[in-house]
Short mmCIF file of C-alpha atoms and ligand atoms in Angstrom, two decimals:
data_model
loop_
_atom_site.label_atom_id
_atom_site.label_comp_id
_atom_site.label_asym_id
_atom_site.label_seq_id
_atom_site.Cartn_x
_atom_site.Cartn_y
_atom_site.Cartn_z
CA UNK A 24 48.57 16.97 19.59
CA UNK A 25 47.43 19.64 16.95
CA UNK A 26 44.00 19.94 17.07
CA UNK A 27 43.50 21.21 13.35
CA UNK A 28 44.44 17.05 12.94
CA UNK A 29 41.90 15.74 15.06
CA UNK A 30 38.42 14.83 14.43
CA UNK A 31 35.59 15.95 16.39
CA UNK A 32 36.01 12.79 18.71
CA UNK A 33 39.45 13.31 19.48
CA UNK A 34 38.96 16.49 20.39
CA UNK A 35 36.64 15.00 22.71
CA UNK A 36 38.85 12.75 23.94
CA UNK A 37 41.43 15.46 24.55
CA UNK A 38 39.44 17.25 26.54
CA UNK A 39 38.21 14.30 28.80
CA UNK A 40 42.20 13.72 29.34
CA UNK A 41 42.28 17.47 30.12
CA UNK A 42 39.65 17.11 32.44
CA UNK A 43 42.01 14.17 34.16
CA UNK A 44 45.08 16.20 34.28
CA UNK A 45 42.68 19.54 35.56
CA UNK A 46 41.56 17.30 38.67
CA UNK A 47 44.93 15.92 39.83
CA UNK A 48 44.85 17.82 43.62
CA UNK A 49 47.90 19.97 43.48
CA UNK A 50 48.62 18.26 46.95
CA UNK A 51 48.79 15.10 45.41
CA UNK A 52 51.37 16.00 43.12
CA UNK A 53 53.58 17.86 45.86
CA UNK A 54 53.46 15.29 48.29
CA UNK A 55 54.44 12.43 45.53
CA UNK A 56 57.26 14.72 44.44
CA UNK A 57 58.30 15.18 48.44
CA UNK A 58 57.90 11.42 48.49
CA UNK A 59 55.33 11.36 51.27
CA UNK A 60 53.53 9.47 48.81
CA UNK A 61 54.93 6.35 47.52
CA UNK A 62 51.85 4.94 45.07
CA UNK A 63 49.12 7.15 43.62
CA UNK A 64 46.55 4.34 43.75
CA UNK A 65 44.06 7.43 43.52
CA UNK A 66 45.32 8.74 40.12
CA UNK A 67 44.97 5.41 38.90
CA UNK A 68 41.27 4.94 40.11
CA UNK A 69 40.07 8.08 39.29
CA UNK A 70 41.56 7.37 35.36
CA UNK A 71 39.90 4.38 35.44
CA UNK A 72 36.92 5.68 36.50
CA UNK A 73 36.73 7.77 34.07
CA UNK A 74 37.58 5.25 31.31
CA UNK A 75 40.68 6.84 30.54
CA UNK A 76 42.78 3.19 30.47
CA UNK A 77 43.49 1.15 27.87
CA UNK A 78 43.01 3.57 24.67
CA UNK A 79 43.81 1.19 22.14
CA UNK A 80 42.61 -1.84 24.29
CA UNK A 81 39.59 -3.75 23.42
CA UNK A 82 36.33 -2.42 24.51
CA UNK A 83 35.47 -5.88 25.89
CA UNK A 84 38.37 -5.46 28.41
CA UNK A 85 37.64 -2.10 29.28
CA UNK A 86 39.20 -0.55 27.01
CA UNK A 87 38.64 1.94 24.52
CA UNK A 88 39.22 0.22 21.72
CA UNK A 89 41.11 3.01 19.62
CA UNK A 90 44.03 4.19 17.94
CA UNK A 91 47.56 5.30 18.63
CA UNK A 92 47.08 8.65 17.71
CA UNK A 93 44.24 8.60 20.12
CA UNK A 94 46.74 7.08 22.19
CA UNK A 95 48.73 9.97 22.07
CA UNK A 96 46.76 12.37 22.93
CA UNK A 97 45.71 11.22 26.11
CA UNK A 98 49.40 10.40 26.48
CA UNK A 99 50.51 14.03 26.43
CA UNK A 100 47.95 15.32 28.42
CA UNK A 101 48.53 13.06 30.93
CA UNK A 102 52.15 14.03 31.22
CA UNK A 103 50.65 17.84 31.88
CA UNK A 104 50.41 17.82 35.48
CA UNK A 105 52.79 15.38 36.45
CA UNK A 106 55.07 13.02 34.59
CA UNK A 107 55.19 10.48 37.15
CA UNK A 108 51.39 10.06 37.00
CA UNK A 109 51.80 10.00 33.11
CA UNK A 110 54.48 7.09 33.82
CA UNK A 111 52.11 5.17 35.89
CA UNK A 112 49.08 5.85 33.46
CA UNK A 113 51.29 4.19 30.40
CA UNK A 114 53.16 1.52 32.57
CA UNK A 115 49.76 -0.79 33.86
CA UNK A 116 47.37 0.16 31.12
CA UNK A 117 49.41 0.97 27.82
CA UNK A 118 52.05 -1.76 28.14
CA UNK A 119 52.00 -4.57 30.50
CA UNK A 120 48.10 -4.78 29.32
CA UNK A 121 48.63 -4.75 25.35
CA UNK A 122 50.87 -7.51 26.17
CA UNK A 123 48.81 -9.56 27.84
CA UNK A 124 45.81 -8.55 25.47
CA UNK A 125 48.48 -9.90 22.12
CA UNK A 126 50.17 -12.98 24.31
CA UNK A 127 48.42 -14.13 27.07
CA UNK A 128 46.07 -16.59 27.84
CA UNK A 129 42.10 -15.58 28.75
CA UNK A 130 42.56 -15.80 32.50
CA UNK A 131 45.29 -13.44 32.68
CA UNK A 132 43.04 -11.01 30.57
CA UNK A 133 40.31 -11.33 32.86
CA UNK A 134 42.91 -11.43 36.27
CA UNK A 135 44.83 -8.71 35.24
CA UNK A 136 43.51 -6.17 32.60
CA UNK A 137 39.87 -6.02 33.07
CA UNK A 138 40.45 -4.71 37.12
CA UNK A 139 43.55 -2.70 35.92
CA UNK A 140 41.69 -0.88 33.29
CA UNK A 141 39.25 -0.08 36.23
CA UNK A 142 41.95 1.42 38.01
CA UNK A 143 41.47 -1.31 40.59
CA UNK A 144 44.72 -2.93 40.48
CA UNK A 145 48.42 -2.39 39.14
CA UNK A 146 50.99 -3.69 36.81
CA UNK A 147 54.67 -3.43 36.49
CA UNK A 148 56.95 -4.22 33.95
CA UNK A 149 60.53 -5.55 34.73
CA UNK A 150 63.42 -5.92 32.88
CA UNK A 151 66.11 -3.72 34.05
CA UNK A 152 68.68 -5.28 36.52
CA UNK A 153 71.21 -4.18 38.37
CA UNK A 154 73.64 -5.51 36.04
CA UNK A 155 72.23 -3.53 33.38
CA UNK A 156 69.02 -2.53 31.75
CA UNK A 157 70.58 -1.87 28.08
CA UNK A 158 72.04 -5.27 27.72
CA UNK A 159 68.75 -6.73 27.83
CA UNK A 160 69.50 -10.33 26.17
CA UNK A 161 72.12 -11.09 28.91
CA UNK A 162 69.75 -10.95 31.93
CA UNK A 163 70.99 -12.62 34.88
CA UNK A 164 66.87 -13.50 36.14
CA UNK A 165 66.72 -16.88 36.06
CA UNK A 166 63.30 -19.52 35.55
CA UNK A 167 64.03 -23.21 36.02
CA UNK A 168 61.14 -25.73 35.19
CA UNK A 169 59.30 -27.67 37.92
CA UNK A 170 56.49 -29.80 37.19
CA UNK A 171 53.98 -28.03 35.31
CA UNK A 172 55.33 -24.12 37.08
CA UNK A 173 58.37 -22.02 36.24
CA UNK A 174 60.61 -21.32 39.85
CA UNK A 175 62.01 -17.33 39.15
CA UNK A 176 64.71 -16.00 41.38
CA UNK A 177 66.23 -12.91 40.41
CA UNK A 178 66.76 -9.17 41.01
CA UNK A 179 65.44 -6.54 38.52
CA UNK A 180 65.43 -2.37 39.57
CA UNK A 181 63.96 0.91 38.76
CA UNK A 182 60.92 -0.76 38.74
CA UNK A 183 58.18 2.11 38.18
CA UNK A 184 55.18 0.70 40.36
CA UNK A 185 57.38 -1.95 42.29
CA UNK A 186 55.75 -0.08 45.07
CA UNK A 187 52.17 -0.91 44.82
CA UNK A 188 52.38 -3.13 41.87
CA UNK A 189 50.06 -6.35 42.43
CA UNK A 190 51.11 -8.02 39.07
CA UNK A 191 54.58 -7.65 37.62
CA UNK A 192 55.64 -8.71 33.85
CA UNK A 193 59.07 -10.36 34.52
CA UNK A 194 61.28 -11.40 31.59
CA UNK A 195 63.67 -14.62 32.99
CA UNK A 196 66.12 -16.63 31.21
CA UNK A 197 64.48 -19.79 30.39
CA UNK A 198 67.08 -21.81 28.43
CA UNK A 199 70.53 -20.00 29.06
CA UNK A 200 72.21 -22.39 25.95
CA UNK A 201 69.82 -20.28 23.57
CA UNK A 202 70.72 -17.87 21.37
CA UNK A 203 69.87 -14.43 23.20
CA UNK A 204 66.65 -13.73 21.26
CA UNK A 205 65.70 -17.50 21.93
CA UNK A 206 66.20 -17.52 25.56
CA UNK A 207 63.95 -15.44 27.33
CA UNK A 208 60.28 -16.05 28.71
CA UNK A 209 58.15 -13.20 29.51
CA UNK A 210 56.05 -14.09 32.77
CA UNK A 211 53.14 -12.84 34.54
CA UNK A 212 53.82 -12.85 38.17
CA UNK A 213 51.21 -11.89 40.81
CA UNK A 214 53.05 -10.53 44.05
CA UNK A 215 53.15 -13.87 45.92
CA UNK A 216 55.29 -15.96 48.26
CA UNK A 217 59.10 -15.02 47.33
CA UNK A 218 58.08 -11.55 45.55
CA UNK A 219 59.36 -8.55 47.63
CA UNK A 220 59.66 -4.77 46.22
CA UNK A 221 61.77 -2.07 48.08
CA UNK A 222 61.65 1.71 47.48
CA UNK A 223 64.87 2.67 47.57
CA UNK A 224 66.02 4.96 45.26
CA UNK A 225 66.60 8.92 45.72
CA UNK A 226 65.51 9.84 42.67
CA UNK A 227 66.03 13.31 41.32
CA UNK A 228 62.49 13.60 39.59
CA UNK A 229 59.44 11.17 38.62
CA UNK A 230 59.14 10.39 42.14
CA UNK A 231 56.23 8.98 44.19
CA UNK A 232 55.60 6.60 41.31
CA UNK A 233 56.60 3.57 43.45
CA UNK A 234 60.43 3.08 41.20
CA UNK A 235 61.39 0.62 43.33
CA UNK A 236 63.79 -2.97 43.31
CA UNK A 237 62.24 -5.79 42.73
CA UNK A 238 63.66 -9.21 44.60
CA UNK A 239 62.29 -12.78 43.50
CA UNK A 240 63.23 -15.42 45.50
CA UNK A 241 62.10 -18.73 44.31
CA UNK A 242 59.23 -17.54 43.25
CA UNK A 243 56.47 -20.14 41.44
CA UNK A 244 54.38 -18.87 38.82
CA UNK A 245 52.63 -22.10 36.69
CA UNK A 246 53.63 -22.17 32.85
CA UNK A 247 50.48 -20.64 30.99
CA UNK A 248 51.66 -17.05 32.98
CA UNK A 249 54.39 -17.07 30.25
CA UNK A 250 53.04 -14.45 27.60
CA UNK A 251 53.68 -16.01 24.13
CA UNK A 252 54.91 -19.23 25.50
CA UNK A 253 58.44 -20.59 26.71
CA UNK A 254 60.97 -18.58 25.45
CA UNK A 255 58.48 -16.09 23.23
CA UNK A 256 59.97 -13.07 25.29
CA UNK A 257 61.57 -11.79 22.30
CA UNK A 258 58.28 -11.15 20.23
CA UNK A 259 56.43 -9.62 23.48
CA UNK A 260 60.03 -7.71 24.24
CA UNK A 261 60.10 -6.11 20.63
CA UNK A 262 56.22 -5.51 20.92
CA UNK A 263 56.27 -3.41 24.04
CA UNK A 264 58.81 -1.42 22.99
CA UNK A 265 56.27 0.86 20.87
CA UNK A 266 53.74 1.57 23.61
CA UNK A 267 57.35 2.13 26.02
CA UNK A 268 59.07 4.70 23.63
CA UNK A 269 56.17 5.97 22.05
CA UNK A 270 54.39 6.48 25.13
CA UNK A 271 57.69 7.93 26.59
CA UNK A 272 57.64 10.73 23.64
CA UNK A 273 53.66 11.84 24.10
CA UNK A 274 54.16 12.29 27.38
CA UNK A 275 57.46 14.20 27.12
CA UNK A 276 55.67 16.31 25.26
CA UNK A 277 53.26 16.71 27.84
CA UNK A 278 54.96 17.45 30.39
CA UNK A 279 56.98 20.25 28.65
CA UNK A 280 54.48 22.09 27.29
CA UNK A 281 53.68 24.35 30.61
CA UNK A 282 57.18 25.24 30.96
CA UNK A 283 56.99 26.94 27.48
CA UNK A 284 53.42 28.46 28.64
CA UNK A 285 55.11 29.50 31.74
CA UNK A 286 58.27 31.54 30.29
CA UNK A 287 55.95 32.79 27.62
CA UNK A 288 53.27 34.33 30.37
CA UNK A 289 56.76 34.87 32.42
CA UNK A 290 58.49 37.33 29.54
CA UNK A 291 55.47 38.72 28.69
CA UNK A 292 55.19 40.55 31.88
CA UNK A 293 58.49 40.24 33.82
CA UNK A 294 60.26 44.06 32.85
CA UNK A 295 63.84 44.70 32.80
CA UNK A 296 65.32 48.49 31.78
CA UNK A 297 61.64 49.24 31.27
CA UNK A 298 61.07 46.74 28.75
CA UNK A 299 59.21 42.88 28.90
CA UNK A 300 61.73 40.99 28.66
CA UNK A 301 60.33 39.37 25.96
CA UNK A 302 61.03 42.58 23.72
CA UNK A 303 64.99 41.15 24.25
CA UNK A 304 65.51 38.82 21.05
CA UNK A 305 67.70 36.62 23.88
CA UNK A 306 64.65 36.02 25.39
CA UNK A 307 62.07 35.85 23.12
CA UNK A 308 63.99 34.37 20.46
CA UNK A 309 64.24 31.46 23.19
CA UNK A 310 60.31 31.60 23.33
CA UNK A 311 60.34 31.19 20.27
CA UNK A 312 62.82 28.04 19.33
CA UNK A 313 60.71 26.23 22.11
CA UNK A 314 57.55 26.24 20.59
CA UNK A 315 58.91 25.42 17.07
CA UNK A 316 61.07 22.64 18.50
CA UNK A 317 57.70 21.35 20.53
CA UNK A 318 55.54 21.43 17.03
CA UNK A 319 58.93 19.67 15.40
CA UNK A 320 58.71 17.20 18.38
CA UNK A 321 54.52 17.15 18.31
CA UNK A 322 54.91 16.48 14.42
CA UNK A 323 57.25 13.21 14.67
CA UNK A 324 55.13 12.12 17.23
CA UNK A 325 52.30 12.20 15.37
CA UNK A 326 54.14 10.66 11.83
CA UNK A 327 54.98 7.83 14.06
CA UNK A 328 51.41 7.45 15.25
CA UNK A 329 49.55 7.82 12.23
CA UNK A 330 51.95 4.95 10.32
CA UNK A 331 51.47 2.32 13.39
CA UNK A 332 47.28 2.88 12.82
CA UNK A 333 47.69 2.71 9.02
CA UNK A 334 48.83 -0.97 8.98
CA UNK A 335 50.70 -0.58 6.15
CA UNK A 336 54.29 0.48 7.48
CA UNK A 337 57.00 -2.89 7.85
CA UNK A 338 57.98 -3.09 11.11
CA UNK A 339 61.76 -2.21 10.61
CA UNK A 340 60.26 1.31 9.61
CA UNK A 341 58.54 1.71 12.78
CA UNK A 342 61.12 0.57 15.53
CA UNK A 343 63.14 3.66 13.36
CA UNK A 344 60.37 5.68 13.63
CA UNK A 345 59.52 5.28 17.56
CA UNK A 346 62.74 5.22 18.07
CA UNK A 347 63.53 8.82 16.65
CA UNK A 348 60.43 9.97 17.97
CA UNK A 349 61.98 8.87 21.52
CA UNK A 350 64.87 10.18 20.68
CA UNK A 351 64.50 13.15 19.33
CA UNK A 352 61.30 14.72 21.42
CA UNK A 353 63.02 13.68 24.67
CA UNK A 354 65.82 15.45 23.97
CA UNK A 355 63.79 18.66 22.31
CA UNK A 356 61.79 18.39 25.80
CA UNK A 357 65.35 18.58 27.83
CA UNK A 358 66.28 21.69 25.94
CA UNK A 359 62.89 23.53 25.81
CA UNK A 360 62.85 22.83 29.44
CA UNK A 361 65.90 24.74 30.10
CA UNK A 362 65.69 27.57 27.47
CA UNK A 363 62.28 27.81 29.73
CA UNK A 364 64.42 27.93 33.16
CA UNK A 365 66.76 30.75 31.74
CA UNK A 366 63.74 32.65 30.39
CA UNK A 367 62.82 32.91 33.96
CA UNK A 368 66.01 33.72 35.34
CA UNK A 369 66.51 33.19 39.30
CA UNK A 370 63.42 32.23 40.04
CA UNK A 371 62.61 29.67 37.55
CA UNK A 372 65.12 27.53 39.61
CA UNK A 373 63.05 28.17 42.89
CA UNK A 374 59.75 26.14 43.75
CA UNK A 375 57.94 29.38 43.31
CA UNK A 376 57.34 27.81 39.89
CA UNK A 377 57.17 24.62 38.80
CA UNK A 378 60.10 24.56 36.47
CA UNK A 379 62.74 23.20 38.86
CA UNK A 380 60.52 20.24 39.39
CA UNK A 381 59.48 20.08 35.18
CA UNK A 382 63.89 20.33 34.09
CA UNK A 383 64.24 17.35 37.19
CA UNK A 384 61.13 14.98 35.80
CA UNK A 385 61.69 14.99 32.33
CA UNK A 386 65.80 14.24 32.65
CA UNK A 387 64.77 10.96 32.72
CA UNK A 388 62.96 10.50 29.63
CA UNK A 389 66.61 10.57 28.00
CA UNK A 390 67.24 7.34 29.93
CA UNK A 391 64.75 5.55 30.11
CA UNK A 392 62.91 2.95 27.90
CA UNK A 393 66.15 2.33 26.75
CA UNK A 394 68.55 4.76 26.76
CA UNK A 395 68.85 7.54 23.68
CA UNK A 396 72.27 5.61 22.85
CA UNK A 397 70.30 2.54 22.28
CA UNK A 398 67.78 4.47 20.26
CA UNK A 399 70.66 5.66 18.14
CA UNK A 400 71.80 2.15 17.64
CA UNK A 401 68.16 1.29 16.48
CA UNK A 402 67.69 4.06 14.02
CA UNK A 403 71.17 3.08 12.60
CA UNK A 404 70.34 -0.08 12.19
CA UNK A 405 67.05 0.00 10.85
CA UNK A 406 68.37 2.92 8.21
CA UNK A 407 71.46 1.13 6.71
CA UNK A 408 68.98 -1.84 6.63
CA UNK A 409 66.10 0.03 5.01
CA UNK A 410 68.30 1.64 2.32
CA UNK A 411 70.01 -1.65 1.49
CA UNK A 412 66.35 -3.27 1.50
CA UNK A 413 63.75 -0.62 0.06
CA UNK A 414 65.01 2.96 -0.45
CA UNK A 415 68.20 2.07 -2.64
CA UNK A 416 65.94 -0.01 -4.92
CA UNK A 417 63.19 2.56 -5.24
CA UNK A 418 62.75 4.58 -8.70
CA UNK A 419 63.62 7.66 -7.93
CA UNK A 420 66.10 10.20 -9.69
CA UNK A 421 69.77 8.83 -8.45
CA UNK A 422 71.03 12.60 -7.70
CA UNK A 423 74.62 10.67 -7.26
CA UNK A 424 75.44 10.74 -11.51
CA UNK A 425 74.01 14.88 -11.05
CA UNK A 426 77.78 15.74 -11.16
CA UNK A 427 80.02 16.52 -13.58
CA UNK A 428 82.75 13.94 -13.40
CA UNK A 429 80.01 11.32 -12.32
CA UNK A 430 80.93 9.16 -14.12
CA UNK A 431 84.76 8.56 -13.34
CA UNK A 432 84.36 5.21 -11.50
CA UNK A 433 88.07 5.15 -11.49
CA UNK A 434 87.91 7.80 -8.92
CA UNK A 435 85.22 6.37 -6.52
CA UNK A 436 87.25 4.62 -4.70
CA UNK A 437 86.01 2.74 -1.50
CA UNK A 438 88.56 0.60 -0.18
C1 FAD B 508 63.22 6.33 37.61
C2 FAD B 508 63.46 5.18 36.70
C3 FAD B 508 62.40 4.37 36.35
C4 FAD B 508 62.59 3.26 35.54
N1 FAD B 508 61.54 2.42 35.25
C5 FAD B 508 61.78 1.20 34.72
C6 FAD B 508 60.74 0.22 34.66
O1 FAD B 508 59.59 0.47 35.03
N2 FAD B 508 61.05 -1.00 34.17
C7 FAD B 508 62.30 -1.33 33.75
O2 FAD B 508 62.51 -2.46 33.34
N3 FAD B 508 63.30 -0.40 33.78
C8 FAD B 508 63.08 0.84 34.27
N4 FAD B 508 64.09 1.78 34.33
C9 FAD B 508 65.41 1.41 33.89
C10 FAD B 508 65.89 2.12 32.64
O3 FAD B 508 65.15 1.69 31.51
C11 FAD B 508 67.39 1.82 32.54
O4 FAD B 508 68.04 2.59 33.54
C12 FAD B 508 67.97 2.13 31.17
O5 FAD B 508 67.47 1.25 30.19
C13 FAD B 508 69.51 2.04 31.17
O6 FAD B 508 69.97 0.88 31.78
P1 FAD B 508 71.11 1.00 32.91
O7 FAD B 508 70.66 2.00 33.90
O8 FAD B 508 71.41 -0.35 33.42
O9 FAD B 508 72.36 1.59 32.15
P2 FAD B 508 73.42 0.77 31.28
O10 FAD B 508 72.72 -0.19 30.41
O11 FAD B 508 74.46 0.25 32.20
O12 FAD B 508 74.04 1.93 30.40
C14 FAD B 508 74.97 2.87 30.93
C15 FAD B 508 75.41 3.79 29.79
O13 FAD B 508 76.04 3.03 28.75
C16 FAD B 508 75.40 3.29 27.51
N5 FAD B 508 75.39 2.07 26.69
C17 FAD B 508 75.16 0.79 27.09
N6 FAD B 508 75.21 -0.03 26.06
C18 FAD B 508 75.48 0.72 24.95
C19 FAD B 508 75.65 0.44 23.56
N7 FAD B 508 75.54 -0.79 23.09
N8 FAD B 508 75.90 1.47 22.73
C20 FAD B 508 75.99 2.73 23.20
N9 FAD B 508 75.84 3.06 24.49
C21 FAD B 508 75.58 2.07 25.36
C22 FAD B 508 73.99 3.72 27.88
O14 FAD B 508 73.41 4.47 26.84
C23 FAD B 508 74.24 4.52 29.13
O15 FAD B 508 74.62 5.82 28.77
C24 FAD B 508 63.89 2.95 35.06
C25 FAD B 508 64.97 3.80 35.39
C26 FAD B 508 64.76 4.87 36.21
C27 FAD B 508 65.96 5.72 36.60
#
């Protein structure tokens, strides 16, 4: 985040999260990205330890009790030393928490948040399955009703945490006859009898953060587990997709910002024909379209941010908003990260550098959290809406009649 923006105590707050990402053992991240590691649990204590869970929780949780720009900056330097980690800080703590914290009942608060936030315990959240993770409404998890508990069998995948999870948000059909935002329950499962994760995926980056499958066989959880009722998964669905694609942005940002520190301190020195390279305009016109496209990114991120803490923003407006943010830093990160890679020439695609591993972590943000298709479908939406709604009706000069034959009707022909 730009630090001319923050106050004194976000500064602070930065430089705690700095502190984080400055102690993550270099082995730690190696070995997760070799896969010798398949949970973190240590990342996760030592960020709880620290109180660096739960930003914009409650303070009587264990939280911090702030905002979502201070949200965001812990976000993006979490993502600097490894996005994985950055996934796993946002996953437990940012998302499955805030929904239990806005839908669930006391004992889940005190079972799940309060140790999480400690860094004692871990979260996932599940809703992608193999059938398809965009398609959300049509999932094939199933809950039927027995006594006073909810039996769940179902498959979900790309779990993030699956491995080493010990809580898992599950969203299960409840009443198939529904309409699809009337259908789906949003449960709290502990891993119990019936619950079994698998890490099976060869993932090209973000790994060692557990992404695993996720198998539910008959698996009882009693009714009060479901966050904002029977059928409320919509609501907690819609919530969570702020902290996901928000999160997802911040941390983007994160995790791109060495490469650009990289190639600059690269160019700077690196000589070609007698020359640093960055004296070539190909190269250090590259330098420099990274770092304005990262301050673009930073800015939207930021925007976004600032209108969820100022309360005063309808809700249409922000799903846009996040959802551009998403869109558009994600893929500013995926070309920074490569302008970066050329900058560096052959050996910016060795693991002499960390690049390689940077251009392989963050080609997943465009994915992820619902892929930037789906984004583009939101902003759509919520734009034609908005216009119709707000903008159209707003008074402001209608530049349309600014042209000389304006006013031929006759020729504005729509049909
Ligand atoms: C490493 C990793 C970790 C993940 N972590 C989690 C997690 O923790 N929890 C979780 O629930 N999920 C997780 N996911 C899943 C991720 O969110 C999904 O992969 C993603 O939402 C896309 O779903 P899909 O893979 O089923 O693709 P599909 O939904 O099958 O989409 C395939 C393609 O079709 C396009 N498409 C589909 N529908 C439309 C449409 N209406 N308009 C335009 N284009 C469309 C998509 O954009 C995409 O390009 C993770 C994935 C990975 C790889």
């Amino acid at each position: 985040m730009f630090d001319f923006l923050m106050t004194d105590d976000q500064k602070k707050l930065r430089d705690e999260a700095r502190d984080l990402a400055s102690w993550v053992p270099k082995e730690l991240i190696l070995a997760m990205d070799r896969e010798e590691i398949q949970f973190p649990h240590e990342f996760l204590s030592e960020a709880g330890r620290r109180n660096l869970l739960g930003i914009r929780l409650p303070k009587k949780y264990g939280g911090r009790g702030l905002g979502w720009v201070d949200d965001i900056i812990v976000a993006e330097e979490a993502g600097v030393a490894s996005y994985s980690l950055a996934c796993l800080w946002g996953v437990g703590a940012d998302i499955v928490c805030e929904a239990i914290i806005e839908f669930g009942i006391d004992e889940l608060k005190q079972a799940v948040v309060v140790p999480l936030l400690k860094g004692e315990t871990f979260a996932a959240e599940c809703l992608t399955e193999p059938r398809g993770g965009s398609d959300f409404f049509g999932a094939a998890t199933k809950a039927r009703k027995d006594g006073s508990d909810w039996i769940i069998s179902g498959q979900k995948r790309f779990i993030v945490g699956a491995e080493g999870a010990d809580w898992f948000l599950v969203y299960a059909v409840t009443d198939p006859g529904a309409p699809p935002h009337k259908r789906i329950t949003a449960f709290m499962v502990p891993r119990t009898k019936g619950v079994e994760s698998k890490y099976i995926y060869g993932l090209m980056g973000v790994r060692g953060g557990g992404a695993g499958r996720l198998i539910l066989d008959e698996v009882r959880v009693p009714e009060r587990y479901a966050l904002n009722g029977i059928n409320g998964g919509y609501d907690v669905f819609v919530r969570m997709m702020i902290p996901e694609r928000l999160g997802t942005a911040a941390m983007t940002i994160g995790s791109v910002r060495p490469a650009v520190e990289i190639a600059t301190r690269y160019s700077s020195k690196r000589k070609a024909f007698g020359f640093p390279i960055m004296n070539f305009q190909a190269v250090g016109f590259k330098i420099a379209d990274c770092v304005m496209q990262l301050d673009a990114a930073r800015s939207l991120c930021y925007t976004t941010a600032r209108a969820i803490d100022s309360g005063t923003v309808h809700a249409g407006r922000i799903r846009r908003m996040v959802s551009q943010s998403k869109k558009f830093v994600t893929e500013t990160a995926w070309d920074v990260a490569n302008k970066c890679m050329q900058t560096m020439g052959g050996i910016g695609y060795t693991n002499v550098y960390p690049l390689e591993r940077i251009v392989r972590d963050i080609r997943l943000s465009m994915i992820w959290v619902g892929t930037n298709e789906i984004m583009q479908l939101i902003i759509q939406n919520e734009w034609y809406k908005e216009f119709d709604k707000v903008l159209s009706k707003e008074n402001v000069r209608d530049v349309e009649m600014d042209a000389e034959n304006a006013d031929k009707e006759e020729e504005k022909v729509y049909e």
